[in-house]
PDB file of N, CA and C in Angstrom:
ATOM      1  N   MET A   1     -30.322 -66.878 -91.225  1.00  0.00           N
ATOM      2  CA  MET A   1     -31.169 -65.776 -91.422  1.00  0.00           C
ATOM      3  C   MET A   1     -32.067 -64.806 -91.408  1.00  0.00           C
ATOM      4  N   THR A   2     -32.275 -63.872 -91.590  1.00  0.00           N
ATOM      5  CA  THR A   2     -33.493 -62.566 -91.773  1.00  0.00           C
ATOM      6  C   THR A   2     -33.951 -62.248 -92.259  1.00  0.00           C
ATOM      7  N   ASN A   3     -33.634 -62.327 -93.784  1.00  0.00           N
ATOM      8  CA  ASN A   3     -34.341 -62.000 -94.576  1.00  0.00           C
ATOM      9  C   ASN A   3     -34.044 -62.104 -95.937  1.00  0.00           C
ATOM     10  N   SER A   4     -35.036 -62.962 -96.640  1.00  0.00           N
ATOM     11  CA  SER A   4     -34.644 -63.267 -98.253  1.00  0.00           C
ATOM     12  C   SER A   4     -35.640 -62.521 -99.065  1.00  0.00           C
ATOM     13  N   GLU A   5     -35.182 -61.832 -99.892  1.00  0.00           N
ATOM     14  CA  GLU A   5     -36.374 -61.749-101.107  1.00  0.00           C
ATOM     15  C   GLU A   5     -36.097 -62.659-102.197  1.00  0.00           C
ATOM     16  N   GLU A   6     -37.340 -62.335-103.367  1.00  0.00           N
ATOM     17  CA  GLU A   6     -36.690 -63.053-104.681  1.00  0.00           C
ATOM     18  C   GLU A   6     -36.677 -62.305-105.024  1.00  0.00           C
ATOM     19  N   GLY A   7     -35.127 -62.279-106.227  1.00  0.00           N
ATOM     20  CA  GLY A   7     -34.818 -61.143-106.852  1.00  0.00           C
ATOM     21  C   GLY A   7     -33.940 -60.484-106.178  1.00  0.00           C
ATOM     22  N   ARG A   8     -33.613 -61.042-104.922  1.00  0.00           N
ATOM     23  CA  ARG A   8     -32.543 -59.801-104.137  1.00  0.00           C
ATOM     24  C   ARG A   8     -31.642 -59.967-103.411  1.00  0.00           C
ATOM     25  N   GLY A   9     -31.485 -61.849-103.071  1.00  0.00           N
ATOM     26  CA  GLY A   9     -30.262 -61.962-102.050  1.00  0.00           C
ATOM     27  C   GLY A   9     -31.371 -62.324-101.269  1.00  0.00           C
ATOM     28  N   ALA A  10     -30.185 -62.214 -99.834  1.00  0.00           N
ATOM     29  CA  ALA A  10     -30.605 -62.654 -98.766  1.00  0.00           C
ATOM     30  C   ALA A  10     -29.854 -61.901 -97.660  1.00  0.00           C
ATOM     31  N   TYR A  11     -30.206 -61.889 -96.562  1.00  0.00           N
ATOM     32  CA  TYR A  11     -29.085 -61.498 -95.696  1.00  0.00           C
ATOM     33  C   TYR A  11     -29.533 -62.079 -94.000  1.00  0.00           C
ATOM     34  N   ALA A  12     -28.421 -62.346 -93.496  1.00  0.00           N
ATOM     35  CA  ALA A  12     -28.346 -63.339 -92.172  1.00  0.00           C
ATOM     36  C   ALA A  12     -27.796 -62.493 -91.204  1.00  0.00           C
ATOM     37  N   VAL A  13     -27.689 -62.681 -90.004  1.00  0.00           N
ATOM     38  CA  VAL A  13     -26.876 -62.324 -88.704  1.00  0.00           C
ATOM     39  C   VAL A  13     -25.750 -63.596 -88.170  1.00  0.00           C
ATOM     40  N   ARG A  14     -23.862 -62.716 -87.942  1.00  0.00           N
ATOM     41  CA  ARG A  14     -22.913 -63.548 -87.716  1.00  0.00           C
ATOM     42  C   ARG A  14     -23.991 -64.358 -85.950  1.00  0.00           C
ATOM     43  N   VAL A  15     -23.392 -65.043 -85.354  1.00  0.00           N
ATOM     44  CA  VAL A  15     -23.761 -65.849 -84.425  1.00  0.00           C
ATOM     45  C   VAL A  15     -22.485 -65.466 -83.183  1.00  0.00           C
ATOM     46  N   ASP A  16     -21.330 -64.806 -83.381  1.00  0.00           N
ATOM     47  CA  ASP A  16     -20.075 -65.091 -82.969  1.00  0.00           C
ATOM     48  C   ASP A  16     -20.595 -63.235 -82.422  1.00  0.00           C
ATOM     49  N   ASN A  17     -21.101 -62.168 -83.360  1.00  0.00           N
ATOM     50  CA  ASN A  17     -20.648 -60.697 -83.113  1.00  0.00           C
ATOM     51  C   ASN A  17     -22.164 -60.112 -83.530  1.00  0.00           C
ATOM     52  N   ASP A  18     -23.067 -60.503 -84.497  1.00  0.00           N
ATOM     53  CA  ASP A  18     -24.457 -60.006 -84.382  1.00  0.00           C
ATOM     54  C   ASP A  18     -23.993 -58.832 -85.639  1.00  0.00           C
ATOM     55  N   GLN A  19     -22.834 -59.041 -86.301  1.00  0.00           N
ATOM     56  CA  GLN A  19     -22.888 -58.296 -87.679  1.00  0.00           C
ATOM     57  C   GLN A  19     -23.460 -58.550 -88.479  1.00  0.00           C
ATOM     58  N   THR A  20     -24.084 -58.348 -89.369  1.00  0.00           N
ATOM     59  CA  THR A  20     -25.058 -58.301 -90.861  1.00  0.00           C
ATOM     60  C   THR A  20     -24.066 -58.707 -92.096  1.00  0.00           C
ATOM     61  N   LEU A  21     -24.535 -59.874 -92.383  1.00  0.00           N
ATOM     62  CA  LEU A  21     -23.858 -60.481 -93.426  1.00  0.00           C
ATOM     63  C   LEU A  21     -24.755 -60.728 -95.129  1.00  0.00           C
ATOM     64  N   TYR A  22     -24.805 -60.551 -96.040  1.00  0.00           N
ATOM     65  CA  TYR A  22     -25.407 -60.395 -97.255  1.00  0.00           C
ATOM     66  C   TYR A  22     -25.149 -61.760 -97.867  1.00  0.00           C
ATOM     67  N   ILE A  23     -25.869 -62.025 -98.521  1.00  0.00           N
ATOM     68  CA  ILE A  23     -26.031 -63.410 -99.422  1.00  0.00           C
ATOM     69  C   ILE A  23     -26.508 -63.180-100.783  1.00  0.00           C
ATOM     70  N   PRO A  24     -25.470 -62.993-101.538  1.00  0.00           N
ATOM     71  CA  PRO A  24     -26.109 -62.851-103.206  1.00  0.00           C
ATOM     72  C   PRO A  24     -27.106 -63.679-103.716  1.00  0.00           C
ATOM     73  N   GLN A  25     -28.014 -62.851-104.352  1.00  0.00           N
ATOM     74  CA  GLN A  25     -29.177 -63.712-105.133  1.00  0.00           C
ATOM     75  C   GLN A  25     -28.816 -65.281-105.659  1.00  0.00           C
ATOM     76  N   ARG A  26     -27.704 -65.131-106.154  1.00  0.00           N
ATOM     77  CA  ARG A  26     -27.707 -66.438-107.106  1.00  0.00           C
ATOM     78  C   ARG A  26     -27.380 -68.004-106.021  1.00  0.00           C
ATOM     79  N   ILE A  27     -26.881 -67.637-104.791  1.00  0.00           N
ATOM     80  CA  ILE A  27     -26.388 -68.369-103.826  1.00  0.00           C
ATOM     81  C   ILE A  27     -27.794 -68.684-102.740  1.00  0.00           C
ATOM     82  N   ALA A  28     -28.975 -67.391-102.408  1.00  0.00           N
ATOM     83  CA  ALA A  28     -29.816 -67.897-101.843  1.00  0.00           C
ATOM     84  C   ALA A  28     -30.696 -68.580-102.957  1.00  0.00           C
ATOM     85  N   GLU A  29     -30.787 -68.240-103.846  1.00  0.00           N
ATOM     86  CA  GLU A  29     -31.474 -68.961-104.981  1.00  0.00           C
ATOM     87  C   GLU A  29     -31.331 -70.376-105.074  1.00  0.00           C
ATOM     88  N   ALA A  30     -29.869 -70.335-105.146  1.00  0.00           N
ATOM     89  CA  ALA A  30     -29.917 -72.068-105.201  1.00  0.00           C
ATOM     90  C   ALA A  30     -29.848 -73.526-104.062  1.00  0.00           C
ATOM     91  N   LEU A  31     -29.773 -72.241-103.360  1.00  0.00           N
ATOM     92  CA  LEU A  31     -30.322 -72.765-101.815  1.00  0.00           C
ATOM     93  C   LEU A  31     -31.431 -72.634-101.261  1.00  0.00           C
ATOM     94  N   GLU A  32     -32.329 -71.916-102.136  1.00  0.00           N
ATOM     95  CA  GLU A  32     -33.600 -71.651-101.554  1.00  0.00           C
ATOM     96  C   GLU A  32     -34.196 -71.247-100.101  1.00  0.00           C
ATOM     97  N   LEU A  33     -32.923 -70.403-100.098  1.00  0.00           N
ATOM     98  CA  LEU A  33     -33.040 -70.176 -98.740  1.00  0.00           C
ATOM     99  C   LEU A  33     -34.359 -69.358 -97.840  1.00  0.00           C
ATOM    100  N   GLU A  34     -34.916 -69.242 -96.662  1.00  0.00           N
ATOM    101  CA  GLU A  34     -35.661 -68.489 -95.982  1.00  0.00           C
ATOM    102  C   GLU A  34     -35.435 -67.922 -95.200  1.00  0.00           C
ATOM    103  N   GLU A  35     -36.450 -67.275 -94.755  1.00  0.00           N
ATOM    104  CA  GLU A  35     -36.308 -66.852 -93.297  1.00  0.00           C
ATOM    105  C   GLU A  35     -36.297 -67.593 -91.861  1.00  0.00           C
ATOM    106  N   PHE A  36     -35.317 -67.902 -90.895  1.00  0.00           N
ATOM    107  CA  PHE A  36     -34.795 -68.399 -89.975  1.00  0.00           C
ATOM    108  C   PHE A  36     -34.320 -69.660 -90.239  1.00  0.00           C
ATOM    109  N   ASP A  37     -33.556 -70.286 -91.403  1.00  0.00           N
ATOM    110  CA  ASP A  37     -33.287 -70.674 -91.854  1.00  0.00           C
ATOM    111  C   ASP A  37     -31.621 -70.212 -91.063  1.00  0.00           C
ATOM    112  N   GLU A  38     -30.767 -71.654 -90.670  1.00  0.00           N
ATOM    113  CA  GLU A  38     -29.587 -71.309 -90.032  1.00  0.00           C
ATOM    114  C   GLU A  38     -28.302 -72.557 -91.266  1.00  0.00           C
ATOM    115  N   ILE A  39     -27.397 -71.510 -91.541  1.00  0.00           N
ATOM    116  CA  ILE A  39     -26.681 -71.832 -92.482  1.00  0.00           C
ATOM    117  C   ILE A  39     -25.292 -71.784 -91.762  1.00  0.00           C
ATOM    118  N   GLU A  40     -24.487 -72.268 -92.604  1.00  0.00           N
ATOM    119  CA  GLU A  40     -22.946 -71.747 -92.045  1.00  0.00           C
ATOM    120  C   GLU A  40     -22.453 -70.917 -93.322  1.00  0.00           C
ATOM    121  N   ALA A  41     -21.484 -70.451 -93.494  1.00  0.00           N
ATOM    122  CA  ALA A  41     -20.951 -69.590 -94.453  1.00  0.00           C
ATOM    123  C   ALA A  41     -19.449 -69.394 -94.174  1.00  0.00           C
ATOM    124  N   ILE A  42     -18.572 -69.067 -95.780  1.00  0.00           N
ATOM    125  CA  ILE A  42     -17.480 -68.431 -95.323  1.00  0.00           C
ATOM    126  C   ILE A  42     -17.708 -66.953 -95.817  1.00  0.00           C
ATOM    127  N   LEU A  43     -17.000 -66.105 -95.354  1.00  0.00           N
ATOM    128  CA  LEU A  43     -17.286 -64.662 -95.561  1.00  0.00           C
ATOM    129  C   LEU A  43     -15.930 -63.726 -95.724  1.00  0.00           C
ATOM    130  N   VAL A  44     -16.193 -62.945 -96.596  1.00  0.00           N
ATOM    131  CA  VAL A  44     -15.202 -62.351 -97.382  1.00  0.00           C
ATOM    132  C   VAL A  44     -16.097 -60.332 -96.610  1.00  0.00           C
ATOM    133  N   LYS A  45     -14.783 -59.952 -96.387  1.00  0.00           N
ATOM    134  CA  LYS A  45     -15.339 -58.195 -96.331  1.00  0.00           C
ATOM    135  C   LYS A  45     -15.784 -57.708 -97.077  1.00  0.00           C
ATOM    136  N   ASN A  46     -17.523 -57.376 -97.191  1.00  0.00           N
ATOM    137  CA  ASN A  46     -18.000 -56.706 -98.386  1.00  0.00           C
ATOM    138  C   ASN A  46     -17.015 -55.799 -98.703  1.00  0.00           C
ATOM    139  N   GLU A  47     -17.337 -55.103-100.045  1.00  0.00           N
ATOM    140  CA  GLU A  47     -16.486 -53.895-100.944  1.00  0.00           C
ATOM    141  C   GLU A  47     -17.711 -52.671-100.293  1.00  0.00           C
ATOM    142  N   ARG A  48     -18.781 -52.937 -99.635  1.00  0.00           N
ATOM    143  CA  ARG A  48     -19.717 -51.770 -99.326  1.00  0.00           C
ATOM    144  C   ARG A  48     -19.423 -51.547 -97.922  1.00  0.00           C
ATOM    145  N   ASP A  49     -20.348 -50.411 -97.734  1.00  0.00           N
ATOM    146  CA  ASP A  49     -19.880 -50.181 -96.129  1.00  0.00           C
ATOM    147  C   ASP A  49     -20.649 -50.924 -95.489  1.00  0.00           C
ATOM    148  N   GLU A  50     -22.472 -51.589 -95.784  1.00  0.00           N
ATOM    149  CA  GLU A  50     -22.923 -51.852 -94.720  1.00  0.00           C
ATOM    150  C   GLU A  50     -23.574 -52.839 -95.955  1.00  0.00           C
ATOM    151  N   PRO A  51     -23.645 -54.302 -95.253  1.00  0.00           N
ATOM    152  CA  PRO A  51     -23.677 -54.847 -94.771  1.00  0.00           C
ATOM    153  C   PRO A  51     -22.061 -55.383 -94.644  1.00  0.00           C
ATOM    154  N   PRO A  52     -21.007 -55.227 -93.022  1.00  0.00           N
ATOM    155  CA  PRO A  52     -20.394 -55.898 -93.293  1.00  0.00           C
ATOM    156  C   PRO A  52     -19.424 -56.890 -94.195  1.00  0.00           C
ATOM    157  N   TRP A  53     -19.913 -58.028 -94.032  1.00  0.00           N
ATOM    158  CA  TRP A  53     -19.665 -59.342 -94.781  1.00  0.00           C
ATOM    159  C   TRP A  53     -20.509 -59.392 -95.777  1.00  0.00           C
ATOM    160  N   MET A  54     -20.058 -60.378 -96.646  1.00  0.00           N
ATOM    161  CA  MET A  54     -20.206 -60.887 -97.501  1.00  0.00           C
ATOM    162  C   MET A  54     -20.211 -62.614 -97.519  1.00  0.00           C
ATOM    163  N   ALA A  55     -21.295 -63.446 -98.399  1.00  0.00           N
ATOM    164  CA  ALA A  55     -21.019 -64.882 -98.036  1.00  0.00           C
ATOM    165  C   ALA A  55     -20.485 -65.282 -99.250  1.00  0.00           C
ATOM    166  N   ILE A  56     -19.471 -66.252-100.102  1.00  0.00           N
ATOM    167  CA  ILE A  56     -19.144 -66.309-101.432  1.00  0.00           C
ATOM    168  C   ILE A  56     -19.310 -67.808-101.127  1.00  0.00           C
ATOM    169  N   ARG A  57     -19.924 -68.938 -99.809  1.00  0.00           N
ATOM    170  CA  ARG A  57     -19.810 -69.889-100.123  1.00  0.00           C
ATOM    171  C   ARG A  57     -20.863 -70.295 -98.840  1.00  0.00           C
ATOM    172  N   VAL A  58     -22.079 -70.605 -98.862  1.00  0.00           N
ATOM    173  CA  VAL A  58     -22.944 -71.035 -98.227  1.00  0.00           C
ATOM    174  C   VAL A  58     -23.623 -72.688 -98.299  1.00  0.00           C
ATOM    175  N   ARG A  59     -23.961 -73.058 -96.486  1.00  0.00           N
ATOM    176  CA  ARG A  59     -24.699 -74.526 -96.806  1.00  0.00           C
ATOM    177  C   ARG A  59     -25.314 -74.113 -95.205  1.00  0.00           C
ATOM    178  N   PRO A  60     -26.482 -75.211 -95.568  1.00  0.00           N
ATOM    179  CA  PRO A  60     -27.300 -75.395 -94.413  1.00  0.00           C
ATOM    180  C   PRO A  60     -26.594 -75.968 -93.331  1.00  0.00           C
ATOM    181  N   VAL A  61     -27.166 -75.489 -92.467  1.00  0.00           N
ATOM    182  CA  VAL A  61     -26.927 -76.238 -91.036  1.00  0.00           C
ATOM    183  C   VAL A  61     -27.648 -77.921 -90.874  1.00  0.00           C
ATOM    184  N   PRO A  62     -27.043 -78.722 -91.132  1.00  0.00           N
ATOM    185  CA  PRO A  62     -27.346 -80.177 -90.717  1.00  0.00           C
ATOM    186  C   PRO A  62     -28.765 -80.153 -89.981  1.00  0.00           C
ATOM    187  N   ASP A  63     -29.743 -80.931 -90.311  1.00  0.00           N
ATOM    188  CA  ASP A  63     -30.718 -81.130 -89.134  1.00  0.00           C
ATOM    189  C   ASP A  63     -30.273 -81.954 -88.175  1.00  0.00           C
ATOM    190  N   GLU A  64     -30.332 -81.625 -86.822  1.00  0.00           N
ATOM    191  CA  GLU A  64     -29.900 -82.958 -85.665  1.00  0.00           C
ATOM    192  C   GLU A  64     -30.978 -83.247 -85.527  1.00  0.00           C
ATOM    193  N   THR A  65     -32.001 -83.484 -85.629  1.00  0.00           N
ATOM    194  CA  THR A  65     -33.381 -84.513 -85.218  1.00  0.00           C
ATOM    195  C   THR A  65     -33.574 -85.003 -86.125  1.00  0.00           C
ATOM    196  N   ALA A  66     -32.738 -85.377 -86.984  1.00  0.00           N
ATOM    197  CA  ALA A  66     -33.188 -86.511 -88.398  1.00  0.00           C
ATOM    198  C   ALA A  66     -32.350 -87.866 -87.624  1.00  0.00           C
TER     199      ALA A  66
END
């Protein structure tokens, strides 16, 4: 996660190609996402040019230290 604003959704960066992706507000709020959270997501091509990707399903990356 790179940016999360209340009421606006969130943004993140893909680890495989550094492209930006958008996480819709309802998903970001349901998971209470914050900056620097690590997530896994299913992406689709965004209808807008920027960012090029949109997450349709998201889950936090499990904490391996637990």
